[in-house]
Tab-separated table of C-alpha atoms and ligand atoms in Angstrom:
chain	number	residue	atom	x	y	z
T	1	MET	CA	1.430	-16.491	0.293
T	2	VAL	CA	1.738	-15.626	-3.400
T	3	ASP	CA	2.277	-17.641	-6.591
T	4	LEU	CA	4.201	-15.409	-8.987
T	5	GLN	CA	5.426	-18.329	-11.081
T	6	ALA	CA	1.910	-19.504	-12.034
T	7	GLN	CA	0.895	-15.927	-12.801
T	8	TYR	CA	3.958	-15.472	-15.039
T	9	GLN	CA	3.203	-18.648	-17.021
T	10	ALA	CA	-0.175	-17.201	-18.030
T	11	ILE	CA	1.345	-13.995	-19.481
T	12	LYS	CA	4.798	-15.308	-20.413
T	13	ALA	CA	4.663	-14.431	-24.111
T	14	ASP	CA	3.859	-10.748	-23.461
T	15	VAL	CA	6.349	-10.365	-20.616
T	16	ASP	CA	9.161	-12.050	-22.526
T	17	ALA	CA	8.510	-9.989	-25.657
T	18	GLY	CA	8.502	-6.758	-23.666
T	19	ILE	CA	11.765	-7.615	-21.921
T	20	GLN	CA	13.372	-8.646	-25.220
T	21	GLU	CA	12.277	-5.364	-26.782
T	22	VAL	CA	14.051	-3.407	-24.042
T	23	ILE	CA	17.216	-5.449	-24.467
T	24	ASN	CA	17.144	-5.020	-28.249
T	25	SER	CA	16.692	-1.258	-27.923
T	26	ALA	CA	19.333	-0.995	-25.158
T	27	ALA	CA	17.159	1.765	-23.668
T	28	PHE	CA	17.583	0.527	-20.108
T	29	ILE	CA	17.164	3.859	-18.323
T	30	LYS	CA	14.009	5.896	-18.952
T	31	GLY	CA	13.254	5.337	-22.646
T	32	PRO	CA	10.073	4.349	-24.498
T	33	LYS	CA	8.986	1.385	-22.302
T	34	VAL	CA	8.909	3.500	-19.162
T	35	GLU	CA	7.082	6.240	-21.072
T	36	ALA	CA	4.522	3.774	-22.446
T	37	PHE	CA	3.815	2.272	-19.039
T	38	ARG	CA	3.558	5.731	-17.471
T	39	GLN	CA	0.971	6.768	-20.024
T	40	HIS	CA	-1.012	3.544	-19.751
T	41	LEU	CA	-1.127	3.814	-15.964
T	42	GLU	CA	-2.255	7.462	-16.148
T	43	GLU	CA	-5.116	6.388	-18.412
T	44	HIS	CA	-5.975	3.389	-16.257
T	45	LEU	CA	-6.149	5.405	-13.031
T	46	GLY	CA	-7.544	8.614	-14.484
T	47	VAL	CA	-4.808	10.779	-12.993
T	48	ARG	CA	-2.918	13.663	-14.682
T	49	HIS	CA	0.588	12.635	-13.685
T	50	VAL	CA	2.235	9.312	-12.955
T	51	ILE	CA	5.905	9.635	-12.039
T	52	PRO	CA	7.668	6.265	-12.128
T	53	VAL	CA	10.361	5.860	-9.458
T	54	GLY	CA	12.650	3.195	-8.001
T	55	ASN	CA	10.353	1.803	-5.289
T	56	GLY	CA	7.440	2.676	-3.021
T	57	THR	CA	9.615	3.978	-0.203
T	58	ASP	CA	11.332	6.407	-2.597
T	59	ALA	CA	7.898	7.472	-3.823
T	60	LEU	CA	6.929	8.449	-0.265
T	61	GLN	CA	10.238	10.211	0.326
T	62	ILE	CA	10.092	12.203	-2.916
T	63	ALA	CA	6.477	13.154	-2.225
T	64	LEU	CA	7.379	14.553	1.194
T	65	MET	CA	10.484	16.297	-0.201
T	66	ALA	CA	8.270	18.154	-2.674
T	67	LEU	CA	6.115	19.717	0.038
T	68	GLY	CA	8.762	22.166	1.247
T	69	LEU	CA	8.567	21.017	4.873
T	70	LYS	CA	11.054	22.157	7.508
T	71	PRO	CA	12.781	20.103	10.220
T	72	GLY	CA	10.418	19.632	13.124
T	73	ASP	CA	7.293	19.885	11.000
T	74	GLU	CA	4.869	17.172	12.020
T	75	VAL	CA	3.535	14.467	9.747
T	76	ILE	CA	0.687	12.292	10.989
T	77	THR	CA	0.632	8.598	10.088
T	78	PRO	CA	-1.000	5.448	11.515
T	79	THR	CA	0.984	3.398	14.017
T	80	PHE	CA	-0.289	0.101	12.591
T	81	THR	CA	1.436	-0.139	9.197
T	82	PHE	CA	4.610	-1.083	7.361
T	83	ILE	CA	7.638	0.875	8.570
T	84	ALA	CA	8.351	2.786	5.307
T	85	THR	CA	5.808	5.472	6.044
T	86	ALA	CA	7.425	6.645	9.284
T	87	GLU	CA	10.923	5.889	8.034
T	88	VAL	CA	10.954	8.543	5.332
T	89	VAL	CA	9.441	11.103	7.704
T	90	ALA	CA	12.267	10.465	10.170
T	91	LEU	CA	14.970	10.405	7.463
T	92	LEU	CA	13.896	13.841	6.247
T	93	GLY	CA	14.238	15.300	9.761
T	94	LEU	CA	10.486	15.717	10.081
T	95	THR	CA	8.616	14.619	13.182
T	96	PRO	CA	6.437	11.533	12.799
T	97	VAL	CA	3.260	11.774	14.853
T	98	VAL	CA	1.590	8.390	15.038
T	99	VAL	CA	-2.091	7.850	15.671
T	100	ASP	CA	-4.304	4.863	16.339
T	101	VAL	CA	-6.320	2.959	13.780
T	102	ASP	CA	-9.861	1.629	13.621
T	103	ARG	CA	-10.236	-1.872	15.103
T	104	ASP	CA	-12.511	-3.018	12.311
T	105	THR	CA	-11.076	-1.509	9.110
T	106	MET	CA	-7.520	-1.446	10.547
T	107	ASN	CA	-7.086	1.907	8.769
T	108	ILE	CA	-6.158	5.287	10.254
T	109	SER	CA	-8.781	6.721	12.605
T	110	VAL	CA	-9.929	10.139	11.402
T	111	GLU	CA	-10.922	11.069	14.966
T	112	ALA	CA	-7.415	10.195	16.159
T	113	VAL	CA	-5.945	12.379	13.407
T	114	ARG	CA	-8.169	15.252	14.486
T	115	ARG	CA	-6.894	14.985	18.065
T	116	ALA	CA	-3.247	14.825	16.916
T	117	ILE	CA	-3.251	18.040	14.879
T	118	THR	CA	-1.067	20.803	16.348
T	119	PRO	CA	0.143	24.159	14.954
T	120	ARG	CA	3.232	22.289	13.626
T	121	THR	CA	1.254	19.681	11.660
T	122	ARG	CA	1.868	19.980	7.919
T	123	ALA	CA	0.796	16.696	6.366
T	124	ILE	CA	-1.157	13.489	6.877
T	125	VAL	CA	0.007	10.202	5.359
T	126	PRO	CA	-2.915	7.760	5.456
T	127	VAL	CA	-2.106	4.175	4.507
T	128	HIS	CA	-4.712	2.212	2.571
T	129	LEU	CA	-3.865	-0.900	4.530
T	130	PHE	CA	-4.321	-4.382	3.066
T	131	GLY	CA	-6.124	-2.992	-0.003
T	132	GLN	CA	-8.946	-0.880	1.336
T	133	CYS	CA	-8.988	2.928	1.238
T	134	ALA	CA	-8.856	4.807	4.499
T	135	ASP	CA	-11.978	6.900	4.975
T	136	MET	CA	-10.825	9.684	2.685
T	137	GLU	CA	-13.877	11.966	2.596
T	138	PRO	CA	-13.762	13.026	6.261
T	139	LEU	CA	-9.961	12.937	6.163
T	140	MET	CA	-9.763	15.319	3.179
T	141	GLN	CA	-12.337	17.560	4.873
T	142	LEU	CA	-10.191	17.685	8.016
T	143	ALA	CA	-7.074	18.381	5.945
T	144	ARG	CA	-8.812	21.283	4.173
T	145	GLU	CA	-9.946	22.797	7.460
T	146	HIS	CA	-6.365	22.775	8.759
T	147	HIS	CA	-4.551	23.488	5.451
T	148	LEU	CA	-2.665	20.197	5.531
T	149	TYR	CA	-1.231	18.148	2.700
T	150	VAL	CA	-2.435	14.585	2.246
T	151	VAL	CA	0.033	12.062	0.826
T	152	GLU	CA	-1.638	8.675	0.355
T	153	ASP	CA	0.352	5.517	0.859
T	154	ALA	CA	-1.437	3.401	-1.745
T	155	CYS	CA	1.320	0.776	-1.922
T	156	GLN	CA	-1.156	-1.976	-0.997
T	157	ALA	CA	-4.230	-0.591	-2.687
T	158	ILE	CA	-3.653	0.091	-6.364
T	159	ASP	CA	-7.025	0.171	-8.120
T	160	ALA	CA	-9.141	0.296	-4.974
T	161	GLN	CA	-11.924	2.790	-5.619
T	162	TYR	CA	-13.342	5.360	-3.229
T	163	THR	CA	-16.789	6.886	-3.758
T	164	PHE	CA	-17.539	10.285	-2.218
T	165	SER	CA	-21.025	11.157	-0.972
T	166	ASP	CA	-21.651	13.282	-4.094
T	167	GLY	CA	-20.986	10.211	-6.239
T	168	THR	CA	-17.464	11.206	-7.358
T	169	ARG	CA	-15.202	8.186	-7.691
T	170	CYS	CA	-11.441	8.198	-7.312
T	171	LYS	CA	-8.829	5.484	-7.350
T	172	ALA	CA	-6.581	4.985	-4.318
T	173	GLY	CA	-3.611	7.344	-4.568
T	174	CYS	CA	-5.546	9.820	-6.712
T	175	ILE	CA	-7.542	11.432	-3.888
T	176	GLY	CA	-5.036	13.409	-1.816
T	177	HIS	CA	-2.481	15.924	-3.095
T	178	ILE	CA	-0.065	13.088	-3.865
T	179	GLY	CA	-0.360	9.292	-3.937
T	180	CYS	CA	2.405	6.707	-3.763
T	181	THR	CA	2.508	3.104	-4.832
T	182	SER	CA	4.932	0.193	-4.951
T	183	PHE	CA	5.478	-2.435	-7.633
T	184	PHE	CA	7.315	-4.810	-5.269
T	185	PRO	CA	6.795	-8.339	-6.702
T	186	SER	CA	4.090	-9.392	-4.240
T	187	LYS	CA	2.073	-6.177	-4.524
T	188	ASN	CA	-1.210	-6.263	-6.487
T	189	LEU	CA	0.581	-4.867	-9.548
T	190	GLY	CA	4.076	-6.210	-9.027
T	191	CYS	CA	7.167	-6.273	-11.226
T	192	TYR	CA	10.138	-8.653	-11.060
T	193	GLY	CA	12.287	-6.500	-8.819
T	194	ASP	CA	11.819	-3.083	-7.255
T	195	GLY	CA	9.598	-0.373	-8.658
T	196	GLY	CA	7.219	2.363	-7.598
T	197	ALA	CA	5.262	5.387	-8.752
T	198	ILE	CA	3.879	8.708	-7.591
T	199	PHE	CA	0.478	10.054	-8.649
T	200	THR	CA	-0.771	13.640	-8.649
T	201	ASP	CA	-3.192	15.932	-10.456
T	202	ASN	CA	-1.130	18.966	-9.436
T	203	ASP	CA	1.141	20.201	-12.263
T	204	ARG	CA	3.482	22.144	-9.985
T	205	LEU	CA	4.008	19.236	-7.584
T	206	ALA	CA	4.476	16.869	-10.527
T	207	GLU	CA	7.228	19.030	-11.982
T	208	GLU	CA	8.877	19.339	-8.591
T	209	MET	CA	8.786	15.569	-7.956
T	210	ARG	CA	10.082	14.706	-11.441
T	211	ALA	CA	13.045	16.980	-10.758
T	212	ILE	CA	13.651	15.572	-7.263
T	213	ALA	CA	13.628	11.993	-8.598
T	214	ASN	CA	16.243	13.065	-11.135
T	215	HIS	CA	18.941	14.619	-8.897
T	216	GLY	CA	16.994	17.858	-8.516
T	217	MET	CA	17.628	18.587	-12.189
T	218	VAL	CA	15.327	20.153	-14.761
T	219	VAL	CA	17.930	21.492	-17.208
T	220	ARG	CA	20.706	18.946	-17.665
T	221	TYR	CA	23.533	19.369	-15.124
T	222	HIS	CA	21.815	22.349	-13.529
T	223	HIS	CA	20.645	21.362	-10.067
T	224	ASP	CA	18.098	23.729	-8.569
T	225	ARG	CA	17.573	21.710	-5.426
T	226	VAL	CA	18.853	18.620	-3.651
T	227	GLY	CA	17.360	15.523	-5.192
T	228	VAL	CA	17.800	11.776	-5.316
T	229	ASN	CA	18.305	9.175	-8.040
T	230	SER	CA	15.158	7.105	-8.267
T	231	ARG	CA	14.007	5.582	-11.548
T	232	LEU	CA	11.754	2.776	-12.616
T	233	ASP	CA	13.971	0.321	-14.483
T	234	ALA	CA	12.952	-0.132	-18.142
T	235	LEU	CA	12.941	-3.932	-17.788
T	236	GLN	CA	10.529	-3.609	-14.885
T	237	ALA	CA	8.377	-1.202	-16.906
T	238	ALA	CA	8.154	-3.906	-19.589
T	239	VAL	CA	6.858	-6.419	-17.015
T	240	LEU	CA	4.374	-3.900	-15.619
T	241	ASP	CA	3.129	-2.838	-19.047
T	242	ALA	CA	2.410	-6.498	-19.854
T	243	LYS	CA	0.577	-6.972	-16.540
T	244	LEU	CA	-1.459	-3.749	-16.436
T	245	PRO	CA	-4.117	-4.952	-18.932
T	246	HIS	CA	-4.769	-7.864	-16.527
T	247	LEU	CA	-5.063	-5.770	-13.378
T	248	ASN	CA	-8.870	-5.683	-13.346
T	249	GLU	CA	-8.941	-9.451	-13.708
T	250	TYR	CA	-6.292	-9.883	-10.998
T	251	THR	CA	-8.326	-7.711	-8.633
T	252	ARG	CA	-11.481	-9.682	-9.394
T	253	ARG	CA	-9.719	-12.963	-8.581
T	254	ARG	CA	-8.472	-11.614	-5.265
T	255	GLN	CA	-11.992	-10.460	-4.431
T	256	GLU	CA	-13.386	-13.901	-5.301
T	257	ALA	CA	-10.835	-15.609	-3.072
T	258	ALA	CA	-11.727	-13.177	-0.260
T	259	ALA	CA	-15.434	-13.919	-0.748
T	260	ALA	CA	-14.709	-17.644	-0.442
T	261	TYR	CA	-12.750	-17.059	2.773
T	262	ASN	CA	-15.535	-14.832	4.164
T	263	GLU	CA	-18.135	-17.486	3.430
T	264	GLY	CA	-15.949	-20.244	4.875
T	265	PHE	CA	-15.334	-18.408	8.157
T	266	ARG	CA	-18.807	-16.885	8.537
T	267	ASP	CA	-19.896	-19.197	11.332
T	268	ASN	CA	-16.555	-19.361	13.122
T	269	PRO	CA	-16.906	-17.344	16.353
T	270	ARG	CA	-13.124	-17.099	16.864
T	271	LEU	CA	-12.400	-15.347	13.583
T	272	LEU	CA	-13.259	-11.781	12.679
T	273	THR	CA	-13.225	-11.406	8.908
T	274	PRO	CA	-12.224	-8.145	7.136
T	275	VAL	CA	-14.649	-5.258	7.558
T	276	CYS	CA	-15.294	-3.070	4.517
T	277	ILE	CA	-16.534	0.507	4.540
T	278	PRO	CA	-19.271	1.191	1.973
T	279	ALA	CA	-17.257	4.056	0.420
T	280	SER	CA	-14.303	1.903	-0.687
T	281	THR	CA	-13.828	-1.243	-2.677
T	282	HIS	CA	-11.315	-3.701	-1.225
T	283	VAL	CA	-8.600	-5.074	-3.521
T	284	TYR	CA	-7.304	-7.526	-0.878
T	285	HIS	CA	-3.590	-7.037	-1.031
T	286	GLN	CA	-3.901	-9.151	2.097
T	287	TYR	CA	-6.764	-11.180	3.491
T	288	THR	CA	-6.315	-10.487	7.170
T	289	LEU	CA	-8.249	-12.195	9.932
T	290	ARG	CA	-8.411	-11.071	13.530
T	291	VAL	CA	-8.084	-14.200	15.648
T	292	THR	CA	-9.785	-14.007	19.036
T	293	GLY	CA	-10.237	-16.439	21.920
T	294	THR	CA	-7.462	-18.738	20.742
T	295	ASP	CA	-3.679	-18.562	20.430
T	296	ARG	CA	-2.917	-16.781	17.154
T	297	ASP	CA	0.779	-17.741	17.065
T	298	ARG	CA	0.013	-21.410	17.742
T	299	LEU	CA	-2.561	-21.368	14.965
T	300	ARG	CA	0.045	-19.971	12.582
T	301	ASP	CA	2.528	-22.721	13.545
T	302	GLN	CA	-0.090	-25.447	13.160
T	303	LEU	CA	-1.077	-24.118	9.742
T	304	ALA	CA	2.579	-24.147	8.709
T	305	GLU	CA	2.773	-27.836	9.693
T	306	ARG	CA	-0.083	-28.479	7.262
T	307	GLY	CA	1.660	-26.627	4.472
T	308	ILE	CA	-0.376	-23.426	4.783
T	309	PRO	CA	1.674	-20.250	5.070
T	310	ALA	CA	0.173	-17.485	7.191
T	311	MET	CA	1.849	-14.218	8.095
T	312	ILE	CA	1.575	-11.584	10.786
T	313	TYR	CA	1.347	-8.140	9.225
T	314	TYR	CA	2.367	-6.418	11.487
T	315	PRO	CA	3.538	-7.801	14.846
T	316	VAL	CA	4.850	-4.517	16.318
T	317	PRO	CA	3.214	-1.091	15.868
T	318	LEU	CA	5.500	1.822	14.953
T	319	HIS	CA	5.398	3.424	18.413
T	320	LEU	CA	6.829	0.235	19.959
T	321	GLN	CA	9.638	-0.240	17.407
T	322	LYS	CA	13.121	0.175	18.828
T	323	ALA	CA	14.298	2.579	16.122
T	324	TYR	CA	11.293	4.830	16.689
T	325	GLN	CA	11.280	4.892	20.476
T	326	ASP	CA	10.049	8.240	21.629
T	327	PRO	CA	9.324	9.576	25.110
T	328	ARG	CA	5.995	10.802	23.782
T	329	TYR	CA	4.752	7.221	23.376
T	330	LYS	CA	4.436	4.135	25.598
T	331	VAL	CA	2.708	0.761	25.681
T	332	GLY	CA	-1.041	1.231	25.953
T	333	ASP	CA	-1.198	4.551	24.088
T	334	PHE	CA	-2.756	3.086	20.947
T	335	PRO	CA	-4.973	0.229	22.111
T	336	ALA	CA	-6.511	-0.678	18.747
T	337	ALA	CA	-3.117	-0.962	17.037
T	338	GLU	CA	-1.665	-2.975	19.923
T	339	TRP	CA	-4.670	-5.294	19.936
T	340	LEU	CA	-4.401	-5.806	16.169
T	341	ALA	CA	-0.687	-6.569	16.441
T	342	SER	CA	-1.631	-9.354	18.864
T	343	CYS	CA	-4.382	-10.945	16.793
T	344	VAL	CA	-3.992	-10.356	13.033
T	345	LEU	CA	-3.228	-13.259	10.724
T	346	SER	CA	-3.001	-12.973	6.942
T	347	LEU	CA	-3.812	-16.017	4.822
T	348	PRO	CA	-2.482	-16.795	1.329
T	349	MET	CA	-3.908	-14.260	-1.130
T	350	HIS	CA	-3.047	-14.048	-4.804
T	351	THR	CA	-4.444	-14.309	-8.307
T	352	GLU	CA	-3.881	-18.045	-8.743
T	353	LEU	CA	-5.697	-19.502	-5.723
T	354	ASP	CA	-8.000	-22.290	-6.896
T	355	ASN	CA	-11.044	-23.757	-5.155
T	356	GLU	CA	-9.166	-26.805	-3.973
T	357	GLN	CA	-6.509	-24.667	-2.258
T	358	LEU	CA	-9.134	-22.375	-0.752
T	359	ASP	CA	-11.144	-25.346	0.565
T	360	TYR	CA	-8.033	-26.887	2.100
T	361	ILE	CA	-7.080	-23.631	3.827
T	362	ILE	CA	-10.615	-22.912	5.064
T	363	ARG	CA	-11.128	-26.474	6.330
T	364	ASN	CA	-7.865	-26.474	8.267
T	365	VAL	CA	-8.275	-23.006	9.743
T	366	ASN	CA	-11.754	-23.950	10.960
T	367	LEU	CA	-10.543	-27.300	12.351
T	368	LEU	CA	-7.677	-25.695	14.233
T	369	THR	CA	-9.862	-23.000	15.767
T	370	ALA	CA	-12.800	-25.284	16.628
D	401	PLP	C1	5.349	-2.199	0.204
D	401	PLP	C2	5.007	-0.994	0.994
D	401	PLP	C3	5.820	0.147	1.004
D	401	PLP	C4	7.190	0.208	0.397
D	401	PLP	O1	7.304	-0.182	-0.906
D	401	PLP	P1	8.750	-0.630	-1.463
D	401	PLP	O2	8.530	-0.665	-2.935
D	401	PLP	O3	9.037	-1.978	-0.884
D	401	PLP	O4	9.727	0.391	-1.061
D	401	PLP	C5	5.390	1.263	1.708
D	401	PLP	N1	4.224	1.262	2.370
D	401	PLP	C6	3.429	0.183	2.404
D	401	PLP	C7	2.148	0.257	3.159
D	401	PLP	C8	3.792	-0.982	1.729
D	401	PLP	O5	2.995	-2.041	1.790
């Protein structure tokens, strides 16, 4: 699905030098490498504050901790996503309220959010799934009307760009009150272990989240609130700082691979290719087909036999997960999400796909669905 080894070979000198520098300095926790990467990422994204943390799940948790929510407060999130989003809501004693997604974009449905708002709703956590922004203009408008916080899960969408109707452009994660991302190795900007970051333009929230990520401490050994320990490792910051200058190029290569897939599957009536909204660019964390009129799971197995990995992100929506069983929800409540869970199939997508590999994948997918 990804080829991190080939990508490393192309930037080996810079990565190795950065790692060596950290080892020589022995500044393994915080220190100048983390600071440098933080600053470079702030400049790259055009956001006031980047707060590096231990991983994307921590980023989401710290973001929600900073909002001063009380047990029972409701947080709205899509049911078709990775589990982390709902997990942190549940861990904090908040009430996850899941809503359906759009069948075409696979992102949170703004209409469904509107219907799910109650007097207890405090925040919305849209997920920019597979690399395309959720439709943030109407979502932010809705949030303003109801005085809700918006915490973007931009773990799959770093560098995707959203254009508002007045022409304003914002990067994914820099639109709502807070944005979260992950540097998990296979993410679009991935390190060689765990890593994550929080974005915000709000000085007060930034200060709060920096303290929370550091044991709730502003003045050393004075703890004003309950916090956690979540830091971006300096060695990982060295990897990320070497990769960041290549991010535009990496995104372009993903988009080229996606364009080749789109072209290759254009005339295949059994495959629905990704649908993009005009307001957002797509950075293709995943290239996800919707397979119709043929057995998706059999197709995946047959592709595997031909040496082509394909993955199902995600086979079970949140409302049907055992750990999140809730009398409020049952099978059939979120038809788009349940349909997607039955038909999505993600093909290999990374920065090192060459034409020969793409041709081989396209040819075999078309053959097996003919
Ligand atoms: C990867 C991911 C996360 C979690 O990131 P980690 O760094 O693995 O904790 C959260 N949400 C989404 C949508 C993700 O893809």
